[in-house]
Coordinates of C-alpha atoms in Angstrom, one line a residue:
X821 CA -143.3 62.5 -84.3
X822 CA -141.5 59.2 -85.7
X823 CA -137.5 59.8 -85.5
X824 CA -135.8 59.6 -88.4
X825 CA -132.0 58.9 -89.7
X826 CA -130.5 60.6 -92.3
X827 CA -127.0 60.8 -93.9
X828 CA -125.9 57.9 -92.4
X829 CA -122.4 56.9 -93.2
X830 CA -120.8 53.7 -92.3
X831 CA -117.2 52.2 -92.1
X832 CA -115.3 55.3 -91.7
X833 CA -113.2 53.4 -89.1
X834 CA -111.2 50.5 -90.8
X835 CA -108.3 48.9 -90.4
X836 CA -108.2 49.9 -86.6
X837 CA -105.2 47.4 -86.3
X838 CA -103.1 50.9 -87.2
X839 CA -103.4 52.0 -83.5
X840 CA -101.3 49.4 -81.6
X841 CA -99.0 49.7 -84.7
X842 CA -98.5 53.4 -84.2
X843 CA -98.2 52.9 -80.8
X844 CA -95.0 50.6 -81.0
X845 CA -93.5 52.6 -84.0
X846 CA -93.7 55.8 -82.0
X847 CA -91.7 54.0 -79.5
X848 CA -89.1 52.9 -81.9
X849 CA -88.9 56.6 -83.2
X850 CA -88.5 57.7 -79.9
X851 CA -85.7 55.7 -79.4
X852 CA -84.3 56.2 -82.5
X853 CA -84.0 60.1 -82.4
X854 CA -83.4 60.4 -78.5
X855 CA -80.8 57.9 -78.2
X856 CA -78.3 59.1 -80.5
X857 CA -79.1 62.9 -79.1
X858 CA -78.1 61.8 -75.7
X859 CA -74.9 59.8 -76.7
X860 CA -73.7 62.8 -78.5
X861 CA -74.4 65.4 -75.7
X862 CA -72.7 62.5 -73.3
X863 CA -75.9 62.4 -71.3
X864 CA -76.3 59.0 -70.9
X865 CA -73.7 56.0 -71.0
X866 CA -73.7 54.0 -74.4
X867 CA -74.4 50.7 -72.8
X868 CA -77.9 50.1 -71.6
X869 CA -79.2 53.4 -70.2
X870 CA -82.7 53.4 -68.9
X871 CA -85.4 53.8 -71.3
X872 CA -86.4 56.9 -69.4
X873 CA -83.2 58.5 -69.2
X874 CA -83.3 59.3 -72.7
X875 CA -85.9 62.0 -72.1
X876 CA -84.2 63.3 -68.7
X877 CA -82.0 66.3 -70.5
X878 CA -82.7 68.9 -73.0
X879 CA -83.0 68.9 -75.8
X880 CA -83.5 65.1 -76.3
X881 CA -86.3 65.3 -73.7
X882 CA -88.6 67.6 -75.7
X883 CA -88.8 64.9 -78.6
X884 CA -89.3 62.2 -76.0
X885 CA -92.5 63.8 -74.0
X886 CA -93.8 64.6 -77.4
X887 CA -93.3 61.3 -78.8
X888 CA -94.0 59.2 -75.9
X889 CA -97.5 61.6 -75.0
X890 CA -98.6 60.7 -78.3
X891 CA -98.0 56.9 -78.2
X892 CA -99.8 57.0 -74.6
X893 CA -102.9 58.2 -76.7
X894 CA -102.5 55.3 -79.3
X895 CA -102.3 53.2 -76.6
X896 CA -105.6 54.3 -75.0
X897 CA -107.5 53.9 -78.0
X898 CA -106.2 50.4 -78.3
X899 CA -107.3 49.7 -74.9
X900 CA -110.6 51.2 -75.8
X901 CA -111.2 48.8 -78.9
X902 CA -110.0 45.5 -77.0
X903 CA -112.4 46.6 -74.4
X904 CA -115.3 47.1 -77.0
X905 CA -114.5 43.5 -78.5
X906 CA -114.6 41.7 -75.5
X907 CA -118.0 43.4 -74.5
X908 CA -119.3 42.2 -78.0
X909 CA -118.4 38.6 -77.6
X910 CA -120.2 38.8 -74.2
X911 CA -123.1 40.3 -75.8
X912 CA -123.3 38.1 -78.8
X913 CA -121.6 34.7 -77.9
X914 CA -122.4 31.7 -75.5
X915 CA -119.4 30.8 -73.2
X916 CA -119.2 30.1 -69.5
X917 CA -118.5 33.0 -67.0
X918 CA -119.7 35.1 -69.0
X919 CA -120.8 37.9 -66.4
X920 CA -117.4 37.4 -64.7
X921 CA -115.9 38.4 -68.1
X922 CA -117.9 41.3 -68.6
X923 CA -117.0 42.6 -64.9
X924 CA -113.2 42.0 -65.4
X925 CA -113.5 43.7 -69.2
X926 CA -114.8 46.7 -67.3
X927 CA -111.4 46.3 -64.9
X928 CA -109.3 45.9 -67.4
X929 CA -110.5 48.8 -69.4
X930 CA -109.6 50.8 -66.4
X931 CA -106.2 49.5 -65.7
X932 CA -105.5 50.1 -69.4
X933 CA -106.5 53.9 -68.8
X934 CA -104.0 53.9 -66.0
X935 CA -101.3 52.6 -68.3
X936 CA -101.9 54.7 -70.8
X937 CA -101.9 57.9 -68.0
X938 CA -98.4 56.4 -66.9
X939 CA -96.9 56.5 -70.0
X940 CA -98.1 60.3 -70.3
X941 CA -96.8 61.0 -66.8
X942 CA -93.4 59.1 -67.3
X943 CA -92.7 61.0 -70.5
X944 CA -93.4 64.4 -69.0
X945 CA -91.9 63.8 -65.5
X946 CA -88.8 65.6 -64.1
X947 CA -85.8 63.0 -63.5
X948 CA -86.2 63.6 -60.0
X949 CA -89.4 62.1 -59.7
X950 CA -89.4 59.7 -62.4
X951 CA -88.9 56.6 -60.1
X952 CA -92.5 56.9 -58.8
X953 CA -94.0 57.4 -61.9
X954 CA -92.2 54.7 -63.6
X955 CA -93.2 52.3 -61.0
X956 CA -96.8 53.3 -61.4
X957 CA -96.4 52.9 -65.1
X958 CA -94.8 49.2 -64.5
X959 CA -97.5 48.2 -62.2
X960 CA -100.4 49.2 -64.1
X961 CA -98.9 47.8 -67.5
X962 CA -98.1 44.5 -65.7
X963 CA -102.0 44.3 -64.3
X964 CA -103.4 45.3 -67.8
X965 CA -101.5 42.4 -69.5
X966 CA -102.4 40.1 -66.9
X967 CA -106.3 41.0 -67.1
X968 CA -105.9 40.9 -71.0
X969 CA -104.6 37.4 -71.0
X970 CA -107.2 36.2 -68.4
X971 CA -109.8 37.5 -70.5
X972 CA -108.4 36.0 -73.4
X973 CA -108.2 32.6 -71.6
X974 CA -112.2 33.2 -70.7
X975 CA -113.7 33.9 -74.1
X976 CA -111.9 31.0 -75.9
X977 CA -112.9 28.9 -77.6
X978 CA -115.9 31.2 -78.2
X979 CA -113.5 33.6 -79.5
X980 CA -109.8 34.0 -80.0
X981 CA -106.5 32.2 -80.3
X982 CA -105.0 29.8 -78.0
X983 CA -101.7 30.2 -79.2
X984 CA -101.7 34.2 -78.7
X985 CA -103.5 33.5 -75.5
X986 CA -100.3 31.4 -74.3
X987 CA -98.0 34.0 -75.7
X988 CA -99.7 36.7 -73.7
X989 CA -98.9 34.7 -70.7
X990 CA -95.5 34.3 -71.1
X991 CA -95.1 38.0 -71.7
X992 CA -97.1 38.5 -68.5
X993 CA -94.4 36.6 -66.7
X994 CA -91.4 38.1 -68.6
X995 CA -92.8 41.7 -67.3
X996 CA -93.5 40.5 -63.8
X997 CA -90.2 39.2 -63.4
X998 CA -88.2 42.0 -65.3
X999 CA -90.3 44.3 -63.3
X1000 CA -89.0 42.7 -60.1
X1001 CA -85.3 42.4 -61.1
X1002 CA -85.3 46.0 -62.4
X1003 CA -86.3 47.5 -59.1
X1004 CA -84.4 45.0 -56.9
X1005 CA -80.8 45.8 -58.7
X1006 CA -81.6 49.1 -59.3
X1007 CA -82.3 49.8 -55.7
X1008 CA -78.8 47.8 -54.9
X1009 CA -77.0 49.9 -57.5
X1010 CA -78.2 53.2 -56.0
X1011 CA -77.2 51.9 -52.5
X1012 CA -73.7 52.0 -53.5
X1013 CA -73.4 54.5 -56.1
X1014 CA -70.3 56.8 -55.7
X1015 CA -70.7 58.9 -58.4
X1016 CA -72.5 62.4 -58.8
X1017 CA -74.5 61.5 -62.2
X1018 CA -76.5 58.4 -62.5
X1019 CA -77.6 59.2 -65.9
X1020 CA -74.1 58.7 -67.4
X1021 CA -73.2 55.7 -65.1
X1022 CA -69.9 54.3 -66.3
X1023 CA -68.0 50.7 -65.4
X1024 CA -65.5 52.5 -62.9
X1025 CA -68.5 53.7 -60.4
X1026 CA -69.4 51.6 -57.7
X1027 CA -72.6 49.8 -58.3
X1028 CA -72.6 49.5 -62.1
X1029 CA -72.6 46.0 -62.6
X1030 CA -76.2 46.1 -60.4
X1031 CA -77.1 49.1 -62.7
X1032 CA -76.4 47.3 -65.8
X1033 CA -78.8 44.2 -64.7
X1034 CA -81.4 46.6 -63.9
X1035 CA -81.2 48.4 -66.9
X1036 CA -81.1 45.1 -69.2
X1037 CA -84.4 44.0 -67.5
X1038 CA -85.8 47.4 -68.0
X1039 CA -85.5 47.2 -71.7
X1040 CA -86.8 43.6 -71.7
X1041 CA -90.0 44.9 -69.9
X1042 CA -90.2 47.7 -72.7
X1043 CA -89.8 44.7 -75.5
X1044 CA -92.2 42.7 -74.1
X1045 CA -94.7 45.3 -74.0
X1046 CA -94.1 46.3 -77.4
X1047 CA -94.6 42.7 -78.4
X1048 CA -97.6 42.5 -76.3
X1049 CA -99.5 45.5 -78.5
X1050 CA -98.2 43.9 -81.7
X1051 CA -100.4 41.0 -81.1
X1052 CA -103.3 43.5 -80.7
X1053 CA -102.3 44.3 -84.8
X1054 CA -103.4 40.4 -85.6
X1055 CA -106.4 40.7 -82.8
X1056 CA -107.6 44.0 -84.5
X1057 CA -107.3 43.0 -88.2
X1058 CA -111.0 41.9 -89.0
X1059 CA -112.5 44.7 -86.9
X1060 CA -114.0 48.0 -87.7
X1061 CA -115.9 51.0 -86.4
X1062 CA -119.1 52.6 -87.8
X1063 CA -119.3 56.5 -87.5
X1064 CA -121.1 57.3 -84.4
X1065 CA -124.6 59.1 -85.0
X1066 CA -124.8 62.7 -83.3
X1067 CA -128.5 63.4 -82.3
X1068 CA -129.6 67.2 -82.5
X1069 CA -132.9 68.2 -81.5
X1070 CA -134.8 70.4 -84.1
X1071 CA -138.0 72.1 -82.1
X1072 CA -139.1 74.0 -85.4
X1073 CA -138.3 71.0 -87.8
X1074 CA -141.1 68.1 -88.7
X1075 CA -139.2 65.5 -87.0
X1076 CA -138.2 66.2 -83.4
X1077 CA -134.8 64.4 -83.4
X1078 CA -132.4 64.4 -86.4
X1079 CA -129.6 61.8 -86.7
X1080 CA -126.7 63.6 -88.3

């Protein structure tokens, strides 16, 4: 029998640029809620604690875990939309290195998945194991941003914006440099730390200067990643998804398949 489609509803997924926007807003909200609580409880020192220190103790840790886990979902949705856009360009535009771009796009999506997973892991990890989880998140984020910048370069001028691609490259370099400095100076600070609580690291403790540099570049890394996702807002502005079909088998109907 001929397959017939019914109840086709299109364009229900408009304004997909809201997903990267929500990701960035949730990070800002997380900082706005957890930082004052951590300061009030004297869990952190007021001058540049690590971002993850804001979720290390109760009660601010509960808000941190909830908000950042939710933000990881919006990050993953944004990664998927970007993946679908690149695939659409590969399928419908003519440009050099199309096959290479298609393969890199799949790798980029996988890296984006690990990045979103890393956000969820970091936001729910105990403080004692946050170092490894943070390193996993940093590496996966840098690799994803690197691949995304490369993909933006490969599909230009068939699609994309040269200025945005350049900004992505700059953000990628900032993330790489920030990550290297953060972990080098963080390790140096811990090697000479003479206190008992690394969360509340004050200037009178050994290694504070190194710790301050590491924490400062941790925030630079976070800021660069947020700006990167802000660029997705412009990238997704003219994109929308249509509602997918649900295919249901109906043996007793006059038609074999119904598209709902």
